[in-house]
Short mmCIF file of C-alpha atoms in Angstrom, two decimals:
data_model
loop_
_atom_site.label_atom_id
_atom_site.label_comp_id
_atom_site.label_asym_id
_atom_site.label_seq_id
_atom_site.Cartn_x
_atom_site.Cartn_y
_atom_site.Cartn_z
CA UNK N 1440 -15.91 2.18 -20.13
CA UNK N 1441 -19.54 2.08 -21.82
CA UNK N 1442 -21.03 1.41 -18.24
CA UNK N 1443 -19.16 4.29 -16.75
CA UNK N 1444 -20.08 6.59 -19.27
CA UNK N 1445 -24.11 5.52 -18.97
CA UNK N 1446 -23.59 5.94 -15.07
CA UNK N 1447 -22.32 9.25 -15.51
CA UNK N 1448 -24.99 10.52 -17.88
CA UNK N 1449 -27.60 9.26 -15.68
CA UNK N 1450 -26.28 11.45 -12.90
CA UNK N 1451 -25.76 14.91 -14.92
CA UNK N 1452 -28.06 17.13 -16.67
CA UNK N 1453 -26.07 18.01 -20.06
CA UNK N 1454 -26.14 21.41 -21.74
CA UNK N 1455 -27.07 21.91 -25.39
CA UNK N 1456 -24.96 19.97 -28.03
CA UNK N 1457 -22.27 21.59 -29.85
CA UNK N 1458 -20.10 20.62 -32.79
CA UNK N 1459 -16.21 21.09 -32.68
CA UNK N 1460 -13.51 20.69 -35.26
CA UNK N 1461 -10.89 18.43 -33.67
CA UNK N 1462 -7.35 17.80 -35.17
CA UNK N 1463 -7.24 14.34 -36.67
CA UNK N 1464 -10.91 13.95 -36.96
CA UNK N 1465 -12.59 14.47 -40.68
CA UNK N 1466 -15.84 15.75 -39.63
CA UNK N 1467 -17.35 17.80 -36.73
CA UNK N 1468 -17.53 16.00 -33.55
CA UNK N 1469 -20.63 16.38 -31.11
CA UNK N 1470 -19.93 17.69 -27.56
CA UNK N 1471 -21.81 18.30 -24.52
CA UNK N 1472 -21.30 20.55 -21.35
CA UNK N 1473 -22.16 19.51 -17.95
CA UNK N 1474 -24.80 21.67 -16.07
CA UNK N 1475 -25.39 20.35 -12.84
CA UNK N 1476 -25.59 17.02 -10.95
CA UNK N 1477 -29.32 15.92 -10.93
CA UNK N 1478 -30.98 16.11 -7.48
CA UNK N 1479 -31.08 12.97 -5.81
CA UNK N 1480 -28.94 11.34 -8.21
CA UNK N 1481 -25.93 8.97 -6.75
CA UNK N 1482 -23.27 7.25 -8.35
CA UNK N 1483 -23.91 3.81 -9.70
CA UNK N 1484 -21.65 2.39 -7.25
CA UNK N 1485 -19.18 3.80 -4.96
CA UNK N 1486 -16.54 1.19 -5.80
CA UNK N 1487 -14.77 0.28 -9.07
CA UNK N 1488 -16.77 -0.33 -12.20
CA UNK N 1489 -16.22 -3.73 -13.50
CA UNK N 1490 -13.58 -5.06 -10.77
CA UNK N 1491 -15.80 -7.31 -9.10
CA UNK N 1492 -13.94 -10.45 -10.52
CA UNK N 1493 -10.54 -8.98 -9.35
CA UNK N 1494 -12.19 -8.07 -5.68
CA UNK N 1495 -13.51 -11.37 -5.46
CA UNK N 1496 -10.27 -13.10 -6.27
CA UNK N 1497 -8.59 -10.99 -3.67
CA UNK N 1498 -11.22 -11.35 -1.00
CA UNK N 1499 -11.21 -15.17 -1.53
CA UNK N 1500 -7.36 -14.95 -0.93
CA UNK N 1501 -7.85 -13.34 2.45
CA UNK N 1502 -10.23 -16.15 3.33
CA UNK N 1503 -7.79 -18.68 2.48
CA UNK N 1504 -5.41 -16.70 4.71
CA UNK N 1505 -7.89 -16.77 7.73
CA UNK N 1506 -7.91 -20.49 7.27
CA UNK N 1507 -4.05 -20.57 7.65
CA UNK N 1508 -2.75 -20.70 4.09
CA UNK N 1509 -0.60 -17.49 3.56
CA UNK N 1510 -1.00 -16.06 0.34
CA UNK N 1511 0.80 -13.80 -2.04
CA UNK N 1512 -1.01 -11.75 -4.78
CA UNK N 1513 0.39 -9.32 -7.56
CA UNK N 1514 -1.98 -6.95 -9.14
CA UNK N 1515 -0.67 -5.76 -12.22
CA UNK N 1516 -1.97 -3.53 -14.92
CA UNK N 1517 -1.17 -0.18 -16.92
CA UNK N 1518 -1.27 3.33 -15.05
CA UNK N 1519 -4.69 4.46 -14.49
CA UNK N 1520 -6.41 1.24 -14.61
CA UNK N 1521 -7.67 1.56 -10.92
CA UNK N 1522 -4.96 -0.56 -9.11
CA UNK N 1523 -4.75 1.72 -6.04
CA UNK N 1524 -8.69 2.31 -5.92
CA UNK N 1525 -9.09 -1.61 -6.07
CA UNK N 1526 -6.51 -1.98 -3.23
CA UNK N 1527 -8.16 0.40 -0.86
CA UNK N 1528 -11.54 -1.49 -1.53
CA UNK N 1529 -9.93 -4.74 -0.78
CA UNK N 1530 -8.30 -3.38 2.46
CA UNK N 1531 -11.67 -1.90 3.33
CA UNK N 1532 -13.47 -5.50 2.95
CA UNK N 1533 -10.63 -7.37 4.75
CA UNK N 1534 -10.79 -5.01 7.60
CA UNK N 1535 -14.56 -6.00 7.93
CA UNK N 1536 -13.65 -9.42 7.81
CA UNK N 1537 -11.28 -9.07 10.81
CA UNK N 1538 -8.03 -9.06 9.14
CA UNK N 1539 -5.24 -6.35 10.42
CA UNK N 1540 -4.48 -4.27 7.44
CA UNK N 1541 -1.53 -2.38 6.76
CA UNK N 1542 -0.61 -0.54 3.50
CA UNK N 1543 2.76 0.86 2.45
CA UNK N 1544 3.68 2.36 -0.74
CA UNK N 1545 6.83 3.12 -3.29
CA UNK N 1546 7.67 6.54 -3.99
CA UNK N 1547 9.68 8.00 -6.95
CA UNK N 1548 11.42 10.30 -4.53
CA UNK N 1549 12.20 7.62 -2.06
CA UNK N 1550 13.15 4.88 -4.60
CA UNK N 1551 16.47 4.57 -3.43
CA UNK N 1552 15.89 4.72 0.42
CA UNK N 1553 16.16 1.17 1.77
CA UNK N 1554 12.91 -0.15 2.98
CA UNK N 1555 11.18 2.83 2.50
CA UNK N 1556 8.05 1.09 1.13
CA UNK N 1557 7.83 -0.95 4.28
CA UNK N 1558 8.46 1.88 6.77
CA UNK N 1559 4.45 2.29 7.30
CA UNK N 1560 3.81 -1.10 7.53
CA UNK N 1561 6.64 -1.75 10.23
CA UNK N 1562 5.47 1.56 12.26
CA UNK N 1563 1.94 0.18 12.08
CA UNK N 1564 3.22 -3.27 13.48
CA UNK N 1565 5.11 -1.67 16.25
CA UNK N 1566 2.21 0.90 17.26
CA UNK N 1567 4.53 3.91 16.29
CA UNK N 1568 2.46 5.25 13.31
CA UNK N 1569 1.14 8.26 15.49
CA UNK N 1570 4.37 9.01 17.30
CA UNK N 1571 6.44 12.05 15.83
CA UNK N 1572 8.86 12.95 18.74
CA UNK N 1573 12.06 11.06 18.07
CA UNK N 1574 12.93 9.85 21.75
CA UNK N 1575 9.26 8.55 22.29
CA UNK N 1576 9.18 6.84 18.92
CA UNK N 1577 12.46 5.00 19.59
CA UNK N 1578 11.38 3.94 23.10
CA UNK N 1579 8.08 2.61 21.82
CA UNK N 1580 9.78 0.52 19.06
CA UNK N 1581 11.88 -1.23 21.78
CA UNK N 1582 9.03 -1.74 23.93
CA UNK N 1583 7.13 -3.22 21.26
CA UNK N 1584 9.66 -5.60 20.00
CA UNK N 1585 9.90 -9.26 21.33
CA UNK N 1586 12.50 -9.29 24.19
CA UNK N 1587 15.01 -11.62 22.58
CA UNK N 1588 15.22 -9.15 19.74
CA UNK N 1589 15.43 -5.95 21.48
CA UNK N 1590 19.37 -6.04 21.59
CA UNK N 1591 19.08 -5.73 17.45
CA UNK N 1592 16.61 -2.66 17.71
CA UNK N 1593 19.53 -0.34 16.42
CA UNK N 1594 19.23 -1.93 12.86
CA UNK N 1595 15.76 -0.43 12.72
CA UNK N 1596 17.22 3.17 13.05
CA UNK N 1597 17.22 3.23 8.91
CA UNK N 1598 14.01 1.71 8.50
CA UNK N 1599 11.90 3.79 11.00
CA UNK N 1600 14.04 6.92 10.97
CA UNK N 1601 14.76 6.61 14.78
CA UNK N 1602 18.40 6.88 16.31
CA UNK N 1603 19.07 4.22 18.86
CA UNK N 1604 22.82 3.93 19.98
CA UNK N 1605 24.51 0.41 18.63
CA UNK N 1606 24.42 -2.44 21.38
CA UNK N 1607 27.14 -4.97 21.72
CA UNK N 1608 25.42 -7.28 19.24
CA UNK N 1609 24.93 -4.62 16.43
CA UNK N 1610 28.30 -2.42 16.69
CA UNK N 1611 29.89 -5.56 15.08
CA UNK N 1612 27.72 -5.72 12.40
CA UNK N 1613 29.00 -3.93 9.33
CA UNK N 1614 28.44 -4.26 5.42
CA UNK N 1615 26.72 -7.00 4.30
CA UNK N 1616 26.45 -8.70 7.50
CA UNK N 1617 24.59 -5.75 8.79
CA UNK N 1618 22.21 -5.75 5.78
CA UNK N 1619 21.52 -9.39 6.22
CA UNK N 1620 21.10 -8.86 9.85
CA UNK N 1621 18.49 -6.17 9.43
CA UNK N 1622 16.51 -8.00 6.78
CA UNK N 1623 16.30 -11.19 9.10
CA UNK N 1624 15.24 -8.72 11.98
CA UNK N 1625 12.48 -7.20 9.68
CA UNK N 1626 11.14 -10.82 9.18
CA UNK N 1627 11.08 -11.61 12.97
CA UNK N 1628 9.07 -8.34 13.78
CA UNK N 1629 6.69 -9.29 11.09
CA UNK N 1630 6.33 -12.63 12.46
CA UNK N 1631 5.97 -11.86 15.82
CA UNK N 1632 3.58 -9.28 15.13
CA UNK N 1633 1.31 -11.25 12.68
CA UNK N 1634 -1.17 -12.58 15.37
CA UNK N 1635 -4.55 -13.34 13.37
CA UNK N 1636 -5.07 -12.63 10.01
CA UNK N 1637 -2.58 -10.00 8.60
CA UNK N 1638 -2.81 -8.02 5.21
CA UNK N 1639 0.19 -6.05 4.10
CA UNK N 1640 -0.42 -4.35 0.85
CA UNK N 1641 2.52 -2.67 -1.09
CA UNK N 1642 1.21 -0.15 -3.71
CA UNK N 1643 3.14 1.38 -6.61
CA UNK N 1644 5.65 -1.55 -6.80
CA UNK N 1645 7.43 0.01 -9.88
CA UNK N 1646 8.76 2.64 -7.26
CA UNK N 1647 10.17 0.04 -4.45
CA UNK N 1648 13.65 0.14 -3.62
CA UNK N 1649 15.98 -2.85 -4.02
CA UNK N 1650 15.84 -3.73 -0.05
CA UNK N 1651 11.94 -3.59 -0.06
CA UNK N 1652 11.85 -5.73 -3.10
CA UNK N 1653 14.36 -8.28 -1.15
CA UNK N 1654 12.31 -8.26 1.96
CA UNK N 1655 9.19 -8.66 -0.11
CA UNK N 1656 10.62 -11.82 -1.83
CA UNK N 1657 11.73 -13.38 1.47
CA UNK N 1658 8.54 -13.09 3.13
CA UNK N 1659 6.59 -14.30 0.38
#
């Protein structure tokens, strides 16, 4: 915190000091008003302050993955501590190292929607992230899947918001059997697409739905 305050003071011209009476404080509290950013002044660093050890640890894990050793990392901390910012920086550095990076996230509104956190990840793996027209999206999903998995493509309807008619194989899958088959298909799709170094990041884990957690656990 002290480093951030010093860096801020170096970049801003401050107005006259004022004294304020604040609730809970025994005396007057000095306060300043920011006037302007100083000409030519830049931030001390474009990245997070004080997060170099964490970034180094995450990048080291990416390098181990590049060497063939799969990695699972959990970033945990209180709200507002910069976890998302750290994640974005690591994704950028990892992409510069040649890793394929995909980002998904939990959402409070979609916390009960199965696999919502994985939707952007799967769309990226199958190359449909920029396709909005429903028919084209569905056709591209099928084309992007390995041929032996295409009969199971309708299982992805719920995950990718597409509408493929059930095939002979998927029509007979109901209830728990369909849930299990969908999860196995997602694992197969991820495995088939994971050429080179693949970095999958899921942000806001506290909003993940149960199906997203189950897939993450099996993938790990």
